[in-house]
Amino acid sequence: AEELRRADLVISHAGAGSCLETLEKGKPLVVVINEKLMNNHQLELAKQLHRDGHVLCCNCSTLVETLQSMDLSALKPFPPGQPEKFALFLDKVVGLQ
């Protein structure tokens, strides 16, 4: 947590926890996709976050090029979570509301 707080840039795999923790802290993120994973759910998350403008996305062979050409000012802030909406939805589903 301390290293993340001090970071100016984070380079990470596309695990949901890693991505969301980084984005919630407002840190620019370069996601490196491991193309060798079978049924690569990380690829789906990385592509969506990239399409939404929140992360830069590359693979191992394009990492250096991505770092050399990146424009961090083009990244959009990640919107804060709204856990209260999920709680209300869950209450409705289980019949508490």
PDB file of C-alpha atoms in Angstrom:
ATOM      1  CA  ALA A   1       0.000   0.000   0.000  1.00  0.00           C
ATOM      2  CA  GLU A   2       2.832   2.400   0.822  1.00  0.00           C
ATOM      3  CA  GLU A   3       4.639   1.711  -2.469  1.00  0.00           C
ATOM      4  CA  LEU A   4       1.398   2.250  -4.361  1.00  0.00           C
ATOM      5  CA  ARG A   5       0.810   5.516  -2.531  1.00  0.00           C
ATOM      6  CA  ARG A   6       4.269   6.792  -3.496  1.00  0.00           C
ATOM      7  CA  ALA A   7       4.163   5.568  -7.110  1.00  0.00           C
ATOM      8  CA  ASP A   8       3.991   7.965 -10.041  1.00  0.00           C
ATOM      9  CA  LEU A   9       3.207   5.113 -12.451  1.00  0.00           C
ATOM     10  CA  VAL A  10       2.159   1.506 -11.924  1.00  0.00           C
ATOM     11  CA  ILE A  11       2.975  -1.334 -14.332  1.00  0.00           C
ATOM     12  CA  SER A  12       0.946  -4.424 -13.512  1.00  0.00           C
ATOM     13  CA  HIS A  13      -0.690  -7.560 -14.797  1.00  0.00           C
ATOM     14  CA  ALA A  14      -4.422  -7.252 -15.438  1.00  0.00           C
ATOM     15  CA  GLY A  15      -5.693  -8.905 -12.281  1.00  0.00           C
ATOM     16  CA  ALA A  16      -8.918  -7.269 -11.118  1.00  0.00           C
ATOM     17  CA  GLY A  17      -7.592  -6.533  -7.625  1.00  0.00           C
ATOM     18  CA  SER A  18      -4.383  -4.973  -8.902  1.00  0.00           C
ATOM     19  CA  CYS A  19      -6.164  -2.834 -11.489  1.00  0.00           C
ATOM     20  CA  LEU A  20      -8.953  -1.609  -9.236  1.00  0.00           C
ATOM     21  CA  GLU A  21      -6.691  -0.859  -6.275  1.00  0.00           C
ATOM     22  CA  THR A  22      -4.375   1.172  -8.503  1.00  0.00           C
ATOM     23  CA  LEU A  23      -7.163   3.044 -10.278  1.00  0.00           C
ATOM     24  CA  GLU A  24      -8.990   3.800  -7.022  1.00  0.00           C
ATOM     25  CA  LYS A  25      -5.799   5.455  -5.764  1.00  0.00           C
ATOM     26  CA  GLY A  26      -5.780   7.635  -8.889  1.00  0.00           C
ATOM     27  CA  LYS A  27      -2.479   6.266 -10.187  1.00  0.00           C
ATOM     28  CA  PRO A  28      -1.739   5.957 -13.912  1.00  0.00           C
ATOM     29  CA  LEU A  29      -1.640   2.297 -14.897  1.00  0.00           C
ATOM     30  CA  VAL A  30       0.042   0.352 -17.682  1.00  0.00           C
ATOM     31  CA  VAL A  31      -1.463  -3.116 -17.890  1.00  0.00           C
ATOM     32  CA  VAL A  32       0.772  -5.849 -19.329  1.00  0.00           C
ATOM     33  CA  ILE A  33      -1.272  -8.743 -20.657  1.00  0.00           C
ATOM     34  CA  ASN A  34       0.035 -12.276 -20.301  1.00  0.00           C
ATOM     35  CA  GLU A  35      -1.025 -13.733 -23.638  1.00  0.00           C
ATOM     36  CA  LYS A  36      -0.059 -17.255 -22.591  1.00  0.00           C
ATOM     37  CA  LEU A  37      -2.875 -17.617 -20.042  1.00  0.00           C
ATOM     38  CA  MET A  38      -5.662 -19.946 -21.157  1.00  0.00           C
ATOM     39  CA  ASN A  39      -9.190 -18.507 -20.990  1.00  0.00           C
ATOM     40  CA  ASN A  40      -7.590 -15.149 -20.328  1.00  0.00           C
ATOM     41  CA  HIS A  41     -10.139 -13.231 -18.237  1.00  0.00           C
ATOM     42  CA  GLN A  42      -7.442 -10.625 -17.568  1.00  0.00           C
ATOM     43  CA  LEU A  43      -7.451  -9.751 -21.268  1.00  0.00           C
ATOM     44  CA  GLU A  44     -11.171  -8.904 -21.140  1.00  0.00           C
ATOM     45  CA  LEU A  45     -10.718  -6.587 -18.149  1.00  0.00           C
ATOM     46  CA  ALA A  46      -7.648  -4.915 -19.626  1.00  0.00           C
ATOM     47  CA  LYS A  47      -9.335  -4.299 -22.983  1.00  0.00           C
ATOM     48  CA  GLN A  48     -12.435  -2.809 -21.349  1.00  0.00           C
ATOM     49  CA  LEU A  49     -10.432  -0.517 -19.062  1.00  0.00           C
ATOM     50  CA  HIS A  50      -8.387   0.544 -22.092  1.00  0.00           C
ATOM     51  CA  ARG A  51     -11.503   1.182 -24.228  1.00  0.00           C
ATOM     52  CA  ASP A  52     -12.895   3.304 -21.389  1.00  0.00           C
ATOM     53  CA  GLY A  53      -9.648   5.308 -21.366  1.00  0.00           C
ATOM     54  CA  HIS A  54      -8.529   4.395 -17.833  1.00  0.00           C
ATOM     55  CA  VAL A  55      -5.359   2.403 -18.586  1.00  0.00           C
ATOM     56  CA  LEU A  56      -2.682   1.879 -21.186  1.00  0.00           C
ATOM     57  CA  CYS A  57      -2.515  -1.695 -22.378  1.00  0.00           C
ATOM     58  CA  CYS A  58       0.337  -3.698 -23.900  1.00  0.00           C
ATOM     59  CA  ASN A  59       2.032  -7.083 -23.853  1.00  0.00           C
ATOM     60  CA  CYS A  60       5.587  -7.965 -22.839  1.00  0.00           C
ATOM     61  CA  SER A  61       6.981  -7.393 -26.302  1.00  0.00           C
ATOM     62  CA  THR A  62       5.433  -3.899 -26.638  1.00  0.00           C
ATOM     63  CA  LEU A  63       6.049  -2.642 -23.079  1.00  0.00           C
ATOM     64  CA  VAL A  64       9.150  -0.557 -23.902  1.00  0.00           C
ATOM     65  CA  GLU A  65       7.447   1.023 -26.922  1.00  0.00           C
ATOM     66  CA  THR A  66       4.352   1.779 -24.816  1.00  0.00           C
ATOM     67  CA  LEU A  67       6.450   3.447 -22.118  1.00  0.00           C
ATOM     68  CA  GLN A  68       8.334   5.527 -24.678  1.00  0.00           C
ATOM     69  CA  SER A  69       5.217   6.774 -26.467  1.00  0.00           C
ATOM     70  CA  MET A  70       2.672   6.986 -23.612  1.00  0.00           C
ATOM     71  CA  ASP A  71       0.651  10.112 -22.904  1.00  0.00           C
ATOM     72  CA  LEU A  72      -0.566   9.809 -19.323  1.00  0.00           C
ATOM     73  CA  SER A  73      -2.561  13.028 -19.627  1.00  0.00           C
ATOM     74  CA  ALA A  74      -4.939  11.199 -21.990  1.00  0.00           C
ATOM     75  CA  LEU A  75      -6.015   8.765 -19.253  1.00  0.00           C
ATOM     76  CA  LYS A  76      -9.433   9.349 -17.710  1.00  0.00           C
ATOM     77  CA  PRO A  77      -9.918   9.158 -13.929  1.00  0.00           C
ATOM     78  CA  PHE A  78     -11.604   5.983 -12.757  1.00  0.00           C
ATOM     79  CA  PRO A  79     -14.980   6.744 -11.141  1.00  0.00           C
ATOM     80  CA  PRO A  80     -15.276   5.925  -7.446  1.00  0.00           C
ATOM     81  CA  GLY A  81     -17.179   2.810  -6.445  1.00  0.00           C
ATOM     82  CA  GLN A  82     -20.722   3.012  -5.147  1.00  0.00           C
ATOM     83  CA  PRO A  83     -21.107   0.070  -2.761  1.00  0.00           C
ATOM     84  CA  GLU A  84     -24.409   1.452  -1.458  1.00  0.00           C
ATOM     85  CA  LYS A  85     -25.992   0.754  -4.861  1.00  0.00           C
ATOM     86  CA  PHE A  86     -24.893  -2.866  -4.679  1.00  0.00           C
ATOM     87  CA  ALA A  87     -26.243  -3.141  -1.126  1.00  0.00           C
ATOM     88  CA  LEU A  88     -29.642  -1.793  -2.232  1.00  0.00           C
ATOM     89  CA  PHE A  89     -29.710  -4.204  -5.163  1.00  0.00           C
ATOM     90  CA  LEU A  90     -28.820  -7.123  -2.924  1.00  0.00           C
ATOM     91  CA  ASP A  91     -31.519  -6.126  -0.424  1.00  0.00           C
ATOM     92  CA  LYS A  92     -34.091  -6.190  -3.227  1.00  0.00           C
ATOM     93  CA  VAL A  93     -32.909  -9.565  -4.514  1.00  0.00           C
ATOM     94  CA  VAL A  94     -33.157 -11.251  -1.108  1.00  0.00           C
ATOM     95  CA  GLY A  95     -36.425  -9.496  -0.276  1.00  0.00           C
ATOM     96  CA  LEU A  96     -35.282  -7.178   2.490  1.00  0.00           C
ATOM     97  CA  GLN A  97     -36.798  -4.160   0.766  1.00  0.00           C
TER      98      GLN A  97
END
